[in-house]
mmCIF file of C-alpha atoms in Angstrom:
data_model
loop_
_atom_site.group_PDB
_atom_site.id
_atom_site.type_symbol
_atom_site.label_atom_id
_atom_site.label_comp_id
_atom_site.label_asym_id
_atom_site.label_seq_id
_atom_site.Cartn_x
_atom_site.Cartn_y
_atom_site.Cartn_z
ATOM 1 C CA MET I 51 114.624 111.310 68.601
ATOM 2 C CA TYR I 52 116.746 109.695 65.873
ATOM 3 C CA ASN I 53 115.629 106.713 63.809
ATOM 4 C CA ILE I 54 118.274 103.967 63.817
ATOM 5 C CA ALA I 55 118.130 100.614 62.002
ATOM 6 C CA ILE I 56 120.195 97.547 62.849
ATOM 7 C CA ILE I 57 119.828 94.840 60.224
ATOM 8 C CA GLY I 58 121.105 91.518 61.497
ATOM 9 C CA ALA I 59 120.528 90.674 65.169
ATOM 10 C CA GLY I 60 123.236 88.034 65.580
ATOM 11 C CA GLN I 61 126.320 88.304 67.746
ATOM 12 C CA LEU I 62 127.504 91.613 66.291
ATOM 13 C CA GLY I 63 124.074 93.125 65.736
ATOM 14 C CA SER I 64 122.999 92.508 69.336
ATOM 15 C CA ARG I 65 126.248 94.073 70.596
ATOM 16 C CA HIS I 66 125.651 97.139 68.427
ATOM 17 C CA LEU I 67 122.214 97.360 70.032
ATOM 18 C CA GLN I 68 123.742 97.248 73.505
ATOM 19 C CA GLY I 69 126.139 99.992 72.464
ATOM 20 C CA LEU I 70 123.288 102.249 71.372
ATOM 21 C CA ALA I 71 121.808 101.925 74.864
ATOM 22 C CA LYS I 72 124.905 103.711 76.160
ATOM 23 C CA SER I 73 124.546 106.669 73.805
ATOM 24 C CA THR I 74 123.855 110.140 75.146
ATOM 25 C CA LYS I 75 120.954 110.462 72.689
ATOM 26 C CA GLN I 76 117.477 109.012 72.466
ATOM 27 C CA PHE I 77 116.683 106.680 69.594
ATOM 28 C CA GLN I 78 113.838 104.857 67.999
ATOM 29 C CA ILE I 79 115.706 101.680 67.046
ATOM 30 C CA TYR I 80 114.484 99.124 64.522
ATOM 31 C CA VAL I 81 116.169 95.733 64.819
ATOM 32 C CA ILE I 82 115.506 93.547 61.782
ATOM 33 C CA ASP I 83 116.243 89.836 61.500
ATOM 34 C CA PRO I 84 114.151 87.009 59.981
ATOM 35 C CA ASN I 85 115.298 84.684 62.777
ATOM 36 C CA GLU I 86 112.985 84.896 65.792
ATOM 37 C CA LYS I 87 115.620 83.421 68.118
ATOM 38 C CA SER I 88 118.127 86.125 67.137
ATOM 39 C CA LEU I 89 115.547 88.821 67.875
ATOM 40 C CA ILE I 90 114.905 87.314 71.310
ATOM 41 C CA VAL I 91 118.628 87.253 72.105
ATOM 42 C CA ALA I 92 118.965 90.881 70.989
ATOM 43 C CA LYS I 93 115.967 91.900 73.084
ATOM 44 C CA ASN I 94 117.370 90.234 76.197
ATOM 45 C CA ARG I 95 120.794 91.765 75.697
ATOM 46 C CA PHE I 96 119.284 95.224 75.319
ATOM 47 C CA LYS I 97 117.392 94.772 78.585
ATOM 48 C CA GLU I 98 120.682 93.978 80.324
ATOM 49 C CA VAL I 99 122.082 97.444 79.660
ATOM 50 C CA SER I 100 119.156 99.799 78.912
ATOM 51 C CA LYS I 101 117.724 102.348 81.336
ATOM 52 C CA PRO I 102 113.989 102.930 81.908
ATOM 53 C CA THR I 103 114.100 106.304 80.117
ATOM 54 C CA ASN I 104 116.374 105.117 77.323
ATOM 55 C CA SER I 105 115.631 104.512 73.645
ATOM 56 C CA LYS I 106 112.671 102.565 72.301
ATOM 57 C CA VAL I 107 113.229 99.416 70.255
ATOM 58 C CA SER I 108 111.039 97.652 67.703
ATOM 59 C CA TYR I 109 111.952 94.083 66.733
ATOM 60 C CA LEU I 110 110.989 93.196 63.165
ATOM 61 C CA LYS I 111 111.368 90.205 60.856
ATOM 62 C CA ASN I 112 111.651 92.223 57.637
ATOM 63 C CA ILE I 113 112.561 95.676 56.375
ATOM 64 C CA SER I 114 108.998 96.559 55.363
ATOM 65 C CA GLY I 115 108.282 97.766 58.899
ATOM 66 C CA VAL I 116 111.038 100.390 58.819
ATOM 67 C CA PRO I 117 109.870 104.035 58.460
ATOM 68 C CA GLU I 118 110.556 106.173 55.414
ATOM 69 C CA ASN I 119 113.341 108.189 57.037
ATOM 70 C CA ILE I 120 116.288 106.566 58.806
ATOM 71 C CA ASP I 121 119.123 108.670 60.213
ATOM 72 C CA LEU I 122 121.644 105.846 60.473
ATOM 73 C CA ALA I 123 121.695 102.136 59.633
ATOM 74 C CA ILE I 124 124.093 99.408 60.731
ATOM 75 C CA ILE I 125 124.238 96.374 58.438
ATOM 76 C CA ALA I 126 125.413 93.483 60.620
ATOM 77 C CA THR I 127 124.341 90.594 58.395
ATOM 78 C CA THR I 128 126.682 88.012 56.914
ATOM 79 C CA ALA I 129 128.577 89.106 53.808
ATOM 80 C CA ASN I 130 126.697 86.878 51.367
ATOM 81 C CA VAL I 131 123.440 88.865 51.710
ATOM 82 C CA ARG I 132 124.775 92.340 52.488
ATOM 83 C CA ARG I 133 124.463 93.802 48.976
ATOM 84 C CA GLU I 134 120.843 92.659 48.758
ATOM 85 C CA VAL I 135 120.094 94.097 52.204
ATOM 86 C CA VAL I 136 121.557 97.495 51.290
ATOM 87 C CA GLU I 137 119.548 97.550 48.051
ATOM 88 C CA ARG I 138 116.292 96.686 49.831
ATOM 89 C CA LEU I 139 116.916 99.236 52.562
ATOM 90 C CA LEU I 140 117.465 102.042 50.058
ATOM 91 C CA GLU I 141 114.333 101.030 48.169
ATOM 92 C CA GLN I 142 112.396 101.234 51.427
ATOM 93 C CA CYS I 143 113.638 104.465 52.984
ATOM 94 C CA HIS I 144 115.724 107.631 52.825
ATOM 95 C CA LEU I 145 119.013 107.165 54.670
ATOM 96 C CA LYS I 146 121.683 109.630 55.838
ATOM 97 C CA TYR I 147 124.462 107.463 57.250
ATOM 98 C CA LEU I 148 125.482 103.827 56.882
ATOM 99 C CA ILE I 149 127.860 101.553 58.820
ATOM 100 C CA LEU I 150 128.776 98.259 57.170
ATOM 101 C CA GLU I 151 130.221 95.249 58.927
ATOM 102 C CA LYS I 152 133.023 93.326 57.321
ATOM 103 C CA VAL I 153 133.885 91.368 55.285
ATOM 104 C CA VAL I 154 131.687 93.863 53.427
ATOM 105 C CA PHE I 155 130.829 91.791 50.323
ATOM 106 C CA GLN I 156 131.891 88.486 48.798
ATOM 107 C CA ARG I 157 132.129 89.774 45.224
ATOM 108 C CA SER I 158 134.519 92.489 44.080
ATOM 109 C CA GLU I 159 132.021 94.033 41.665
ATOM 110 C CA ASP I 160 129.555 94.696 44.492
ATOM 111 C CA PHE I 161 131.732 97.494 45.850
ATOM 112 C CA ASN I 162 131.377 99.807 42.840
ATOM 113 C CA TYR I 163 127.707 98.904 42.436
ATOM 114 C CA ILE I 164 126.909 99.903 46.026
ATOM 115 C CA LEU I 165 129.202 102.928 45.809
ATOM 116 C CA LYS I 166 127.067 104.291 42.972
ATOM 117 C CA LEU I 167 123.925 103.770 45.052
ATOM 118 C CA LEU I 168 125.481 105.604 47.992
ATOM 119 C CA ILE I 169 126.563 108.525 45.813
ATOM 120 C CA ASP I 170 123.212 108.735 44.018
ATOM 121 C CA ASN I 171 121.389 108.807 47.356
ATOM 122 C CA GLY I 172 123.813 111.172 49.119
ATOM 123 C CA ILE I 173 124.678 108.653 51.848
ATOM 124 C CA LYS I 174 127.909 108.778 53.850
ATOM 125 C CA SER I 175 129.189 105.318 54.715
ATOM 126 C CA TRP I 176 131.905 103.673 56.803
ATOM 127 C CA VAL I 177 133.229 100.155 57.398
ATOM 128 C CA ASN I 178 133.403 98.997 61.006
ATOM 129 C CA CYS I 179 137.173 98.544 61.303
ATOM 130 C CA VAL I 180 137.285 99.630 64.926
ATOM 131 C CA ARG I 181 141.014 99.708 65.720
ATOM 132 C CA ARG I 182 141.130 103.197 64.217
ATOM 133 C CA THR I 183 138.988 104.328 67.161
ATOM 134 C CA PHE I 184 141.321 102.916 69.848
ATOM 135 C CA PRO I 185 143.409 105.578 71.660
ATOM 136 C CA PHE I 186 146.540 103.408 71.568
ATOM 137 C CA TYR I 187 146.551 103.007 67.775
ATOM 138 C CA LYS I 188 145.746 106.697 67.349
ATOM 139 C CA LYS I 189 148.865 107.418 69.412
ATOM 140 C CA LEU I 190 150.948 105.073 67.246
ATOM 141 C CA LYS I 191 149.749 106.831 64.085
ATOM 142 C CA LYS I 192 151.325 110.065 65.288
ATOM 143 C CA LYS I 193 154.794 108.496 65.350
ATOM 144 C CA SER I 194 157.226 108.949 62.468
ATOM 145 C CA TRP I 195 157.449 105.374 61.228
ATOM 146 C CA ARG I 196 159.163 105.528 57.839
ATOM 147 C CA LYS I 197 158.934 101.840 56.917
ATOM 148 C CA ILE I 198 156.734 99.830 59.249
ATOM 149 C CA ILE I 199 156.561 96.071 59.835
ATOM 150 C CA ILE I 200 153.437 94.522 61.359
ATOM 151 C CA LYS I 201 153.318 90.848 62.257
ATOM 152 C CA VAL I 202 150.330 88.944 63.631
ATOM 153 C CA GLU I 203 150.772 85.513 65.194
ATOM 154 C CA GLY I 204 148.114 83.161 66.500
ATOM 155 C CA ASN I 205 146.091 80.021 65.955
ATOM 156 C CA ASN I 206 142.510 79.776 64.775
ATOM 157 C CA TRP I 207 141.920 83.542 64.835
ATOM 158 C CA GLY I 208 140.133 83.675 61.480
ATOM 159 C CA LEU I 209 142.763 84.656 58.942
ATOM 160 C CA ALA I 210 140.283 85.035 56.090
ATOM 161 C CA CYS I 211 137.481 86.885 57.864
ATOM 162 C CA ASN I 212 139.732 89.056 60.068
ATOM 163 C CA SER I 213 142.583 89.957 57.694
ATOM 164 C CA ILE I 214 140.753 93.129 56.675
ATOM 165 C CA HIS I 215 141.099 94.430 60.253
ATOM 166 C CA MET I 216 144.865 94.134 60.117
ATOM 167 C CA ILE I 217 145.179 95.413 56.550
ATOM 168 C CA ASP I 218 143.121 98.398 57.640
ATOM 169 C CA LEU I 219 145.493 98.939 60.574
ATOM 170 C CA LEU I 220 148.451 98.912 58.179
ATOM 171 C CA VAL I 221 146.729 101.479 55.946
ATOM 172 C CA PHE I 222 145.720 103.582 58.950
ATOM 173 C CA LEU I 223 149.285 103.765 60.315
ATOM 174 C CA THR I 224 150.993 104.308 56.950
ATOM 175 C CA GLY I 225 148.409 106.230 54.946
ATOM 176 C CA LYS I 226 149.119 103.906 51.991
ATOM 177 C CA THR I 227 146.116 102.248 50.334
ATOM 178 C CA ASP I 228 147.963 100.732 47.355
ATOM 179 C CA ILE I 229 148.830 97.191 48.466
ATOM 180 C CA LYS I 230 150.128 93.940 47.015
ATOM 181 C CA ILE I 231 149.196 90.552 48.502
ATOM 182 C CA ASN I 232 151.283 87.378 48.477
ATOM 183 C CA ILE I 233 149.317 84.140 48.990
ATOM 184 C CA ASN I 234 152.142 81.679 48.256
ATOM 185 C CA LYS I 235 152.518 80.538 51.871
ATOM 186 C CA LEU I 236 148.864 79.867 52.592
ATOM 187 C CA GLU I 237 148.085 76.231 53.379
ATOM 188 C CA ASN I 238 146.654 74.253 50.473
ATOM 189 C CA ILE I 239 143.636 73.230 52.543
ATOM 190 C CA ILE I 240 140.245 74.931 52.809
ATOM 191 C CA PHE I 241 138.934 74.923 56.373
ATOM 192 C CA ASN I 242 135.348 75.180 57.548
ATOM 193 C CA SER I 243 134.525 78.417 59.326
ATOM 194 C CA LYS I 244 132.941 78.580 62.769
ATOM 195 C CA ARG I 245 129.902 79.915 60.917
ATOM 196 C CA ASN I 246 127.946 77.452 58.815
ATOM 197 C CA ASN I 247 128.434 77.503 55.039
ATOM 198 C CA PHE I 248 131.527 79.724 55.164
ATOM 199 C CA LYS I 249 135.208 78.874 54.757
ATOM 200 C CA GLU I 250 138.499 79.778 56.409
ATOM 201 C CA ILE I 251 142.187 79.894 55.545
ATOM 202 C CA LYS I 252 145.367 79.122 57.479
ATOM 203 C CA GLY I 253 149.033 79.721 56.851
ATOM 204 C CA THR I 254 150.902 82.945 56.165
ATOM 205 C CA LEU I 255 149.591 85.937 54.225
ATOM 206 C CA LYS I 256 151.921 88.804 53.339
ATOM 207 C CA ILE I 257 150.859 92.314 52.358
ATOM 208 C CA TYR I 258 153.120 95.099 51.075
ATOM 209 C CA THR I 259 152.544 98.801 50.461
ATOM 210 C CA ASN I 260 154.173 100.679 47.607
ATOM 211 C CA HIS I 261 156.261 102.471 50.272
ATOM 212 C CA GLY I 262 157.913 99.242 51.449
ATOM 213 C CA ASP I 263 155.823 98.623 54.550
ATOM 214 C CA THR I 264 155.058 94.979 55.381
ATOM 215 C CA LEU I 265 152.202 93.133 57.078
ATOM 216 C CA GLU I 266 152.609 89.424 57.822
ATOM 217 C CA LEU I 267 149.581 87.481 59.057
ATOM 218 C CA ASN I 268 150.131 84.029 60.549
ATOM 219 C CA ASP I 269 147.420 81.578 61.552
ATOM 220 C CA GLN I 270 149.303 78.394 62.406
ATOM 221 C CA VAL I 271 147.925 75.166 63.887
ATOM 222 C CA LYS I 272 151.184 74.541 65.771
ATOM 223 C CA TYR I 273 151.306 78.016 67.329
ATOM 224 C CA ASP I 274 150.631 77.641 71.068
ATOM 225 C CA GLY I 275 151.412 81.118 72.353
ATOM 226 C CA LYS I 276 149.169 84.086 73.023
ATOM 227 C CA HIS I 277 147.698 85.967 70.072
ATOM 228 C CA LYS I 278 150.190 88.752 69.383
ATOM 229 C CA ILE I 279 150.479 91.809 67.170
ATOM 230 C CA SER I 280 153.964 93.261 66.766
ATOM 231 C CA ILE I 281 154.585 96.659 65.189
ATOM 232 C CA SER I 282 158.152 97.743 64.559
ATOM 233 C CA ASN I 283 160.664 99.732 62.551
ATOM 234 C CA SER I 284 164.436 100.077 62.790
ATOM 235 C CA ARG I 285 164.234 101.907 66.134
ATOM 236 C CA ILE I 286 161.431 100.460 68.234
ATOM 237 C CA LYS I 287 159.163 97.457 68.559
ATOM 238 C CA PHE I 288 155.728 97.110 70.136
ATOM 239 C CA ASN I 289 154.475 93.672 71.130
ATOM 240 C CA ILE I 290 150.734 94.003 71.640
ATOM 241 C CA PHE I 291 148.585 91.494 73.480
ATOM 242 C CA GLU I 292 145.206 93.129 73.063
ATOM 243 C CA GLY I 293 143.160 93.117 76.239
ATOM 244 C CA GLU I 294 146.131 92.163 78.385
ATOM 245 C CA SER I 295 149.286 94.227 78.087
ATOM 246 C CA LEU I 296 151.525 96.215 75.797
ATOM 247 C CA VAL I 297 155.264 95.462 75.858
ATOM 248 C CA ILE I 298 157.517 98.116 74.363
ATOM 249 C CA ARG I 299 161.152 97.298 73.624
ATOM 250 C CA ASP I 300 163.287 100.249 72.609
ATOM 251 C CA LYS I 301 165.932 98.812 70.300
ATOM 252 C CA SER I 302 168.317 101.695 70.868
ATOM 253 C CA ASP I 303 168.950 100.947 74.547
ATOM 254 C CA ASN I 304 167.208 97.573 75.076
ATOM 255 C CA LYS I 305 164.905 99.088 77.681
ATOM 256 C CA ILE I 306 161.606 97.268 78.120
ATOM 257 C CA HIS I 307 158.478 99.122 79.166
ATOM 258 C CA GLU I 308 155.118 97.527 79.908
ATOM 259 C CA GLU I 309 151.758 99.229 80.155
ATOM 260 C CA LYS I 310 148.116 98.215 80.167
ATOM 261 C CA ILE I 311 145.928 99.050 77.193
ATOM 262 C CA SER I 312 142.179 99.060 76.837
ATOM 263 C CA VAL I 313 140.485 97.104 74.060
ATOM 264 C CA PRO I 314 136.786 98.000 74.272
ATOM 265 C CA PHE I 315 134.025 95.614 73.250
ATOM 266 C CA GLN I 316 131.664 96.535 70.415
ATOM 267 C CA SER I 317 128.955 97.105 73.036
ATOM 268 C CA GLU I 318 131.163 99.864 74.480
ATOM 269 C CA LEU I 319 131.954 101.464 71.135
ATOM 270 C CA THR I 320 128.783 101.757 69.081
ATOM 271 C CA GLY I 321 127.151 104.474 71.174
ATOM 272 C CA ARG I 322 130.210 106.731 70.905
ATOM 273 C CA ILE I 323 130.624 106.023 67.191
ATOM 274 C CA VAL I 324 126.989 106.802 66.390
ATOM 275 C CA ASP I 325 127.045 109.951 68.554
ATOM 276 C CA GLN I 326 130.089 111.223 66.664
ATOM 277 C CA ILE I 327 128.442 110.625 63.282
ATOM 278 C CA LEU I 328 125.160 112.278 64.247
ATOM 279 C CA ASP I 329 126.921 115.257 65.841
ATOM 280 C CA THR I 330 129.560 115.908 63.177
ATOM 281 C CA GLY I 331 128.727 113.912 60.044
ATOM 282 C CA GLU I 332 132.177 112.330 60.368
ATOM 283 C CA SER I 333 133.575 109.158 61.957
ATOM 284 C CA ASP I 334 136.859 107.675 63.122
ATOM 285 C CA LEU I 335 135.827 104.491 61.310
ATOM 286 C CA THR I 336 137.175 103.694 57.842
ATOM 287 C CA PRO I 337 135.385 105.519 55.006
ATOM 288 C CA TYR I 338 133.775 103.079 52.569
ATOM 289 C CA THR I 339 135.580 104.640 49.593
ATOM 290 C CA GLU I 340 138.944 104.096 51.277
ATOM 291 C CA CYS I 341 138.299 100.580 52.534
ATOM 292 C CA MET I 342 137.167 99.297 49.144
ATOM 293 C CA GLN I 343 140.604 100.152 47.699
ATOM 294 C CA TYR I 344 142.199 97.264 49.629
ATOM 295 C CA HIS I 345 139.083 95.208 50.343
ATOM 296 C CA VAL I 346 138.798 94.336 46.645
ATOM 297 C CA PRO I 347 142.441 93.177 46.193
ATOM 298 C CA MET I 348 142.066 91.064 49.337
ATOM 299 C CA LEU I 349 138.968 89.311 47.981
ATOM 300 C CA ASP I 350 140.649 88.780 44.625
ATOM 301 C CA ALA I 351 143.692 87.233 46.343
ATOM 302 C CA PHE I 352 141.528 84.925 48.433
ATOM 303 C CA ASN I 353 139.517 83.867 45.385
ATOM 304 C CA LYS I 354 142.778 83.049 43.602
ATOM 305 C CA HIS I 355 143.769 80.871 46.571
ATOM 306 C CA PHE I 356 140.382 79.122 46.737
ATOM 307 C CA SER I 357 140.523 78.521 42.981
ATOM 308 C CA ARG I 358 144.029 77.098 43.198
ATOM 309 C CA VAL I 359 143.161 74.696 46.037
ATOM 310 C CA THR I 360 139.778 73.539 44.724
ATOM 311 C CA GLY I 361 140.654 73.457 41.035
ATOM 312 C CA LYS I 362 137.507 75.478 40.318
ATOM 313 C CA ASP I 363 137.060 79.088 39.239
ATOM 314 C CA VAL I 364 135.942 80.842 42.430
ATOM 315 C CA GLU I 365 134.455 84.320 41.937
ATOM 316 C CA ILE I 366 132.325 84.575 45.095
ATOM 317 C CA CYS I 367 134.641 84.556 48.112
ATOM 318 C CA PRO I 368 133.105 82.153 50.684
ATOM 319 C CA ILE I 369 134.060 84.139 53.799
ATOM 320 C CA THR I 370 132.162 86.437 56.153
#
């Protein structure tokens, strides 16, 4: 039986817990959250999907109740406390594998600090950018793209907190981690996030690789269509409506093909992801050392935008 820790029992943490119930393995799971209501929600959600002979779960309000040896931990807290949580966890126990939710941290310097801790303790770590695990995007990666253009269009989809997902997709498809970010077309307004005490951004964000690939992210108030991801080059274009359909337009002959794609929920993914890590020591998720290479420039760009709009020097990016 493997020891698994989930720290943070909110929306994502409780879905990770449901996903573990679908694993092929047996776990002793420790769910840690100081909020009693969050623990109750997590407990009820686990009951919805667990089997009588499935894993055992302990619900705790602090890390002190976690055993000395943990095989894998998932940190599903908000970004503002994640560094502290990782530090406390490593003070408390020996850990083999770590999955971090994103945005990983709010301060750029936290990445190297935590990286040193991971190296010193021999811990392998990944960031939960899940599109890399989807069969459709794996199939796209195998194509010969040359220069690729990705465009995301929508309204109120969380440009600040979700940009890392799309930047990661760009890096995954191109293999290029060296990016430049243009913030000139972001709106000069700071918006309140759906989560208390955090902020959001709207407008257009552009990202470029050193190979000439482009990612354009649009979160526009006036946009009234369906949320869409388009991926194209000079020969072919994919219009992706995740969870609904995939429209393929071949530019060479104007033929249009439509097929259904599957976009699994986190509760359907976590069990498979954890099984893969425990069986092989590897994961389809983004390695921490890779993700930090473009996570840090993204935070720095956002901080520059927040500083410009507020007229104050912002060093702690207020997103999660």
